[in-house]
Coordinates of C-alpha atoms in Angstrom, one line a residue:
M63 CA 124.0 96.7 105.3
A64 CA 121.8 96.6 108.5
H65 CA 120.0 94.1 109.5
I66 CA 116.4 95.6 110.4
L67 CA 113.8 94.4 113.2
M68 CA 110.5 95.3 111.9
I69 CA 107.6 94.7 114.5
E70 CA 103.9 94.4 113.0
S71 CA 103.3 96.7 110.2
W72 CA 99.9 98.4 108.5
V73 CA 98.7 96.1 105.6
G74 CA 98.0 98.8 103.0
G75 CA 99.7 102.1 102.2
T76 CA 103.3 102.8 103.4
A77 CA 103.7 99.2 104.3
R78 CA 103.6 98.4 100.9
L79 CA 106.2 101.1 100.2
L80 CA 108.5 100.0 103.0
P81 CA 109.8 96.8 102.4
P82 CA 111.2 97.5 99.1
M83 CA 112.8 100.7 100.4
I84 CA 114.6 99.1 102.5
K85 CA 116.1 96.7 100.2
K86 CA 116.8 99.4 97.6
L87 CA 118.8 100.7 100.3
G88 CA 121.0 97.7 100.6
H89 CA 119.5 96.5 103.6
E90 CA 117.4 93.5 104.8
Y91 CA 115.0 92.9 107.7
S92 CA 113.6 90.5 110.1
F93 CA 109.3 90.5 110.3
V94 CA 107.8 90.0 113.8
T95 CA 104.5 88.9 114.0
R96 CA 102.2 87.1 116.3
N97 CA 99.5 86.7 113.6
P98 CA 100.6 86.0 110.0
S99 CA 97.4 85.5 108.6
H100 CA 96.9 89.3 109.3
Y101 CA 98.9 89.6 106.3
G102 CA 97.1 87.2 103.9
A103 CA 98.4 86.7 100.3
Q104 CA 96.3 88.6 98.1
E105 CA 95.8 87.0 94.1
G106 CA 98.4 84.2 94.7
K107 CA 101.1 86.7 96.1
D108 CA 102.6 87.2 99.5
H109 CA 101.8 90.4 101.3
P110 CA 104.8 92.8 100.9
V111 CA 106.0 92.9 104.4
V112 CA 106.4 88.5 104.6
A113 CA 107.7 88.3 100.8
G114 CA 110.3 90.8 101.7
A115 CA 111.5 89.8 105.2
K116 CA 114.8 87.6 105.4
N117 CA 113.1 85.7 107.7
T118 CA 109.6 85.9 109.7
I119 CA 109.8 85.8 113.4
V120 CA 106.3 84.4 114.8
T121 CA 106.0 85.7 118.4
E122 CA 103.4 87.4 121.1
T123 CA 104.1 90.8 120.0
N124 CA 101.5 92.4 122.9
D125 CA 103.8 91.1 125.6
I126 CA 106.4 94.1 125.4
D127 CA 108.6 92.0 128.5
G128 CA 108.0 88.6 127.1
L129 CA 108.8 90.3 123.4
C130 CA 111.7 91.9 124.8
E131 CA 113.3 88.7 126.0
V132 CA 112.5 86.8 122.8
L133 CA 114.1 89.0 121.0
E134 CA 117.1 89.5 123.1
G135 CA 117.8 85.6 122.4
I136 CA 117.7 86.2 118.6
H137 CA 119.8 89.2 118.8
K138 CA 122.6 87.5 120.2
R139 CA 122.6 85.6 117.0
E140 CA 121.4 87.6 114.2
A141 CA 122.7 90.9 115.5
F142 CA 120.0 93.9 114.8
D143 CA 120.9 97.1 114.0
A144 CA 118.1 99.0 114.3
V145 CA 114.0 98.4 115.0
L146 CA 111.2 100.1 113.5
T147 CA 107.4 100.0 113.1
I148 CA 105.3 101.5 110.6
C149 CA 101.6 100.3 112.6
D150 CA 100.6 103.3 115.2
Y151 CA 99.5 100.3 117.4
Y152 CA 103.2 98.7 118.2
I153 CA 105.2 102.6 117.9
T154 CA 105.5 102.5 121.8
T155 CA 106.4 98.5 121.6
A156 CA 109.4 99.4 119.1
T157 CA 110.5 102.1 121.1
R158 CA 110.9 99.8 124.2
V159 CA 112.2 97.2 122.5
A160 CA 114.8 99.2 120.8
E161 CA 116.1 100.7 124.2
R162 CA 115.7 97.2 125.8
L163 CA 118.4 96.0 122.7
E164 CA 120.5 99.2 122.7
L165 CA 119.5 100.2 119.0
P166 CA 118.3 103.0 117.3
H167 CA 114.7 103.8 116.2
P168 CA 112.9 106.5 114.2
F169 CA 110.5 107.6 116.7
P170 CA 110.4 110.5 119.6
K171 CA 111.6 109.4 123.0
N172 CA 108.3 110.3 124.3
S173 CA 106.1 109.0 121.4
M174 CA 103.2 107.6 123.6
V175 CA 102.1 111.6 123.8
A176 CA 102.2 112.1 120.1
R177 CA 99.8 108.5 119.9
R178 CA 97.5 109.8 122.4
K179 CA 95.1 112.8 121.1
D180 CA 93.7 114.0 124.7
Q181 CA 97.7 113.8 125.4
V182 CA 98.1 116.5 122.6
R183 CA 94.9 118.2 123.3
K184 CA 96.1 118.7 127.1
A185 CA 100.0 119.5 125.8
L186 CA 98.9 122.3 123.6
T187 CA 96.6 123.7 126.1
Q188 CA 99.3 123.9 128.4
H189 CA 101.8 125.7 126.0
G190 CA 99.0 128.2 125.3
L191 CA 98.2 127.3 121.8
A192 CA 95.0 127.1 120.3
N193 CA 93.0 124.5 120.5
P194 CA 89.0 123.6 120.3
G195 CA 87.1 123.3 123.5
F196 CA 87.3 119.8 124.6
D197 CA 86.8 117.4 127.0
V198 CA 87.8 113.6 128.4
V199 CA 85.2 111.7 129.5
N200 CA 84.9 108.1 131.0
S201 CA 81.1 107.7 131.2
V202 CA 78.1 108.5 129.1
E203 CA 76.8 110.9 132.0
E204 CA 80.4 112.5 131.7
A205 CA 79.8 112.7 127.7
L206 CA 76.2 114.2 128.4
H207 CA 77.7 116.7 131.0
A208 CA 80.7 117.6 128.8
G209 CA 78.2 118.0 125.7
N210 CA 76.1 120.8 127.3
D211 CA 79.2 122.5 128.2
L212 CA 80.6 122.3 124.9
G213 CA 77.8 122.8 123.0
Y214 CA 76.5 120.8 119.6
P215 CA 77.5 119.7 116.9
L216 CA 80.7 117.9 118.7
V217 CA 82.9 115.0 117.5
I218 CA 83.5 112.4 119.4
K219 CA 86.9 110.2 119.1
P220 CA 88.5 107.6 121.0
T221 CA 91.8 108.5 122.4
D222 CA 94.1 105.9 121.2
L223 CA 92.7 104.4 117.8
A224 CA 93.9 105.3 114.3
S225 CA 92.1 105.3 110.7
S226 CA 89.6 107.6 111.7
A227 CA 87.7 104.4 113.6
F228 CA 84.7 105.2 115.9
V229 CA 85.0 108.9 114.7
R230 CA 81.8 110.5 114.5
M231 CA 80.3 114.3 114.3
V232 CA 77.3 114.1 117.1
H233 CA 74.1 116.7 117.0
N234 CA 72.3 115.8 120.3
G235 CA 72.8 113.4 123.4
D236 CA 71.4 110.6 121.7
E237 CA 74.1 110.5 119.3
L238 CA 76.2 111.5 121.5
S239 CA 75.4 108.8 124.0
E240 CA 75.1 106.0 121.1
S241 CA 78.7 106.9 120.2
C242 CA 80.4 106.8 123.8
R243 CA 78.7 103.6 124.7
A244 CA 80.1 102.0 121.5
I245 CA 83.8 103.7 121.9
M246 CA 83.6 102.2 125.6
E247 CA 82.5 99.0 124.9
F248 CA 85.1 98.4 122.2
E249 CA 87.8 97.2 124.9
T250 CA 90.6 95.8 122.8
N251 CA 91.8 97.3 119.4
F252 CA 92.3 95.9 115.9
R253 CA 95.2 94.4 116.8
D254 CA 93.9 92.6 120.2
Q255 CA 95.8 95.0 122.3
K256 CA 94.0 96.2 125.3
R257 CA 92.7 100.1 125.2
D258 CA 92.3 103.2 127.3
T259 CA 87.9 103.4 126.5
A260 CA 88.3 107.2 127.5
C261 CA 86.5 109.5 125.1
L262 CA 87.6 112.7 123.3
I263 CA 84.9 115.2 122.9
E264 CA 85.6 118.3 120.8
E265 CA 84.1 121.5 119.6
Y266 CA 83.3 120.7 115.7
M267 CA 85.7 122.5 113.6
S268 CA 84.8 123.6 110.3
G269 CA 87.0 124.2 107.2
E270 CA 89.2 122.6 104.7
E271 CA 91.8 120.5 106.4
V272 CA 95.3 119.6 105.3
S273 CA 98.5 118.1 107.2
V274 CA 102.0 119.3 107.4
E275 CA 104.5 116.6 106.3
A276 CA 108.2 117.2 108.4
I277 CA 111.1 115.7 110.2
T278 CA 112.8 116.2 113.4
I279 CA 116.2 115.6 113.9
D280 CA 117.8 116.6 117.3
G281 CA 115.1 118.9 118.2
K282 CA 115.6 120.8 115.0
T283 CA 112.0 120.1 112.6
T284 CA 112.1 121.1 109.0
I285 CA 108.7 121.3 106.9
I286 CA 108.7 119.0 103.7
G287 CA 105.2 120.6 102.8
V288 CA 101.6 120.4 103.0
T289 CA 99.4 118.0 101.6
D290 CA 95.2 118.6 100.9
K291 CA 92.6 116.4 101.9
S292 CA 89.3 115.6 101.0
I293 CA 86.7 114.3 103.5
S294 CA 83.4 112.8 103.0
G295 CA 80.9 110.4 104.5
T296 CA 79.5 112.7 106.9
P297 CA 78.7 112.5 110.1
F298 CA 81.9 110.2 109.8
F299 CA 85.1 111.3 108.8
I300 CA 86.5 109.5 105.9
E301 CA 89.7 110.2 103.8
D302 CA 88.9 109.8 100.1
G303 CA 91.6 111.8 99.0
H304 CA 94.9 113.7 98.9
M305 CA 96.9 116.2 96.9
F306 CA 100.4 117.4 97.3
P307 CA 101.1 120.2 97.4
A308 CA 98.1 121.6 99.0
Q309 CA 96.6 124.8 97.1
L310 CA 96.9 127.6 99.3
D311 CA 97.7 131.1 99.5
D312 CA 101.3 132.0 101.2
K313 CA 99.9 133.7 104.5
L314 CA 97.5 130.1 105.1
A315 CA 100.4 127.8 104.1
E316 CA 103.0 129.4 106.4
E317 CA 100.3 129.8 109.7
A318 CA 99.8 125.7 109.4
C319 CA 103.2 125.2 109.2
E320 CA 104.0 127.3 112.4
L321 CA 101.0 125.6 114.3
A322 CA 102.6 122.3 113.4
E323 CA 106.4 123.2 114.7
S324 CA 104.8 124.5 117.9
A325 CA 102.6 121.6 118.6
L326 CA 105.4 119.4 117.9
E327 CA 107.7 121.2 120.2
A328 CA 104.7 121.2 122.6
I329 CA 104.7 117.8 123.0
G330 CA 108.3 117.4 123.1
F331 CA 108.7 115.8 119.6
D332 CA 112.2 115.2 119.2
N333 CA 113.2 112.8 116.1
G334 CA 111.2 111.5 113.6
I335 CA 109.6 111.9 110.9
S336 CA 105.4 113.8 111.8
H337 CA 102.5 114.0 109.9
T338 CA 100.2 116.4 111.9
E339 CA 96.6 117.4 110.8
I340 CA 95.1 120.7 110.7
K341 CA 91.9 122.1 110.0
L342 CA 91.6 125.9 108.6
T343 CA 89.1 127.5 110.7
E344 CA 87.9 130.8 110.5
R345 CA 89.4 131.8 113.7
G346 CA 92.8 130.1 112.5
P347 CA 94.4 127.0 111.8
R348 CA 93.9 124.2 114.6
I349 CA 95.4 121.0 115.3
V350 CA 93.1 117.8 114.5
E351 CA 95.6 115.2 115.8
I352 CA 99.6 114.5 115.1
N353 CA 101.2 111.4 113.9
P354 CA 104.7 110.3 115.0
R355 CA 105.5 108.5 111.6
P356 CA 105.1 109.2 107.9
A357 CA 102.0 110.3 106.3
G358 CA 99.7 107.1 105.4
N359 CA 97.4 106.5 101.9
Y360 CA 100.1 106.9 100.3
I361 CA 100.8 110.6 100.6
S362 CA 104.5 110.0 100.6
E363 CA 104.2 108.5 96.7
L364 CA 102.8 111.8 95.8
I365 CA 105.5 113.8 97.9
E366 CA 108.3 111.8 95.8
H367 CA 106.2 112.7 92.5
V368 CA 107.1 116.4 93.1
T369 CA 109.7 117.0 95.2
G370 CA 112.0 113.9 94.5
K371 CA 112.4 112.9 97.8
S372 CA 111.2 109.8 99.7
L373 CA 109.8 110.1 103.4
V374 CA 109.8 106.4 103.3
E375 CA 113.8 106.6 102.8
A376 CA 114.1 109.1 105.4
F377 CA 112.4 107.0 107.7
V378 CA 114.5 103.9 106.8
R379 CA 117.5 106.2 107.4
L380 CA 116.3 107.7 110.5
A381 CA 115.6 104.3 112.1
I382 CA 119.8 103.0 111.5
G383 CA 120.6 106.5 112.5
E384 CA 121.6 108.1 109.9
K385 CA 120.4 112.3 109.3
P386 CA 118.7 112.2 106.3
S387 CA 118.1 115.6 104.0
M388 CA 114.9 116.3 103.0
I389 CA 115.7 119.6 101.3
H390 CA 113.7 119.4 98.0
E391 CA 113.7 120.0 94.4
R392 CA 111.3 119.7 92.0
N393 CA 110.7 115.8 90.1
G394 CA 109.2 117.1 86.6
A395 CA 105.6 117.2 88.7
G396 CA 103.6 120.5 89.6
S397 CA 101.1 118.0 91.9
A398 CA 100.1 114.5 92.3
A399 CA 97.1 113.4 93.8
I400 CA 95.6 110.3 94.9
K401 CA 91.8 109.2 95.0
F402 CA 90.2 106.6 97.2
L403 CA 87.7 104.4 95.8
M404 CA 84.8 103.6 98.7
P405 CA 81.1 101.9 98.1
D406 CA 77.6 104.2 98.6
H407 CA 77.0 101.8 100.9
G408 CA 78.0 97.6 102.2
G409 CA 77.0 94.5 100.5
V410 CA 78.0 92.5 97.4
V411 CA 79.9 93.8 94.3
K412 CA 77.2 93.4 91.1
S413 CA 79.2 94.7 88.9
I414 CA 82.6 96.7 87.9
S415 CA 82.8 99.0 84.6
G416 CA 85.0 101.5 82.9
I417 CA 88.3 100.0 83.6
E418 CA 89.5 100.8 80.4
A419 CA 89.1 104.3 80.6
L420 CA 91.6 104.4 83.6
E421 CA 93.9 102.2 81.5
N422 CA 93.7 104.6 78.8
N423 CA 94.7 107.7 80.9
A424 CA 97.4 109.0 80.6
H425 CA 97.5 111.1 83.8
V426 CA 96.8 108.3 86.6
T427 CA 100.4 106.7 87.1
R428 CA 98.6 103.7 88.6
W429 CA 95.7 102.5 90.1
H430 CA 94.4 99.1 92.3
L431 CA 90.9 97.5 92.6
E432 CA 90.3 95.4 95.3
A433 CA 86.7 95.1 95.0
K434 CA 85.7 92.4 92.9
V435 CA 82.4 91.0 91.2
G436 CA 80.4 89.2 93.7
G437 CA 83.0 90.3 96.8
Q438 CA 81.6 92.0 99.8
V439 CA 82.7 95.4 100.7
N440 CA 82.3 97.7 104.1
E441 CA 79.9 100.1 105.1
P442 CA 81.8 103.4 104.5
I443 CA 82.0 104.6 108.3
D444 CA 85.8 104.9 108.1
N445 CA 89.0 104.6 106.5
G446 CA 88.8 100.8 106.3
C447 CA 86.3 100.9 103.3
Y448 CA 88.4 101.6 100.6
I449 CA 87.9 99.1 97.9
G450 CA 90.5 100.5 95.9
H451 CA 92.8 104.0 94.8
L452 CA 94.3 105.9 91.9
V453 CA 97.5 107.8 91.6
A454 CA 97.1 110.8 89.0
V455 CA 100.2 113.3 88.3
D456 CA 99.7 116.7 86.6
S457 CA 103.1 117.7 85.7
N458 CA 103.0 121.2 84.5
G459 CA 100.4 122.5 87.3
N460 CA 98.2 122.0 90.0
G461 CA 95.2 120.0 88.7
A462 CA 96.2 116.4 89.9
R463 CA 93.2 116.3 91.9
A464 CA 90.4 117.0 89.9
I465 CA 92.2 114.9 87.2
A466 CA 92.2 111.7 90.1
E467 CA 88.4 112.9 90.7
N468 CA 87.6 112.4 87.1
A469 CA 89.3 109.3 86.8
A470 CA 87.5 107.9 89.6
E471 CA 83.9 109.0 88.3
S472 CA 84.7 106.9 84.8
L473 CA 84.8 103.9 87.1
K474 CA 81.4 102.8 88.1
I475 CA 81.0 100.0 91.0
E476 CA 77.4 98.8 91.7
V477 CA 76.9 97.1 95.0
S478 CA 73.9 95.2 95.9
T479 CA 72.2 95.5 99.5
S480 CA 71.5 91.9 99.8
E481 CA 73.8 88.8 99.1
K482 CA 70.8 87.2 97.0
E483 CA 70.9 89.7 94.3
E484 CA 72.1 88.6 91.1
V485 CA 75.7 89.5 89.8
N486 CA 76.9 90.1 86.9
E487 CA 80.3 88.9 85.5

């Protein structure tokens, strides 16, 4: 049995799958956080990362040197066997702690390159891989100059954030200036870490978006499969659904997988699980971004429905120094999909109906609804606007996405724009 050191976590998605998997494999973990309240209880239950922990260590996780000193002392008593995190903002921290404690971890040596969208773009260009036109700017003036050179529409994004935060399509200099200022004024991220406020400006890439899921061990990459993605919320880029496997012709799927492998090699990705997002443009596939960890948004769950293999299990095994096999086999399902529930706008939930239809849908394997009548919901500007989700399976074919979307339509959530409007219980 291994004793794993888990440093911070996301709150949703894979964060809820990881703790039970660690226990399923016969291991235990200590959870390290600077802010336990970030993982607040819901419906009277502790968050899984807190509830499943052998113990919770509360200390400053944004000071890597100080954190290493604290954990070195505890390591002498507790004898940790591995270090991991599922939160993008702490991947570099986890690798540094692992190196200091001389423990294994499930990430590439240069995880920071994969985490930085601008460095990925530069590495792709240096290795002769296709890229959209792009520029990295540090002021509104530089942004406007880049916009004139690249031509509109453009996509502007932070170099170091996650969950599509501050990512936006812009059509002119005014929109570009507004977005650039918003990114530069956001000086600390959602975990209170000081950030690089540079902006990455790219040519807008039109086309279907997919992600290539892969595992790399000792520099050798194995493709697990391709997941499709539905995007909504223009001018924002909100991921509102996924299906595995993506329904692509063989040639297109092969091109996407070849590009993902080449991109991983270009950034020196030598170890770990990767989630590479790709646009299928008229000029061929193009990298959107690379994530050096298992796919979020419960994509791991979809893959397991179809292949019988768990990315989360592989992640834990990699963390403790094992070399998991991800050669997959059919698990009885033809396809699996997730649909995220989002409000049309921010406000107060007035009424919810249609839950009975979800409960009676034999193709819906599970569903979760966070929105409650009288509760506040966020404006749909990034992935933080989710108010629930449902997972559907098509045992015989590729219809899981359509099943999930139809099931979601049966659920009616009315949102008021005014807190003073009366709600219906």
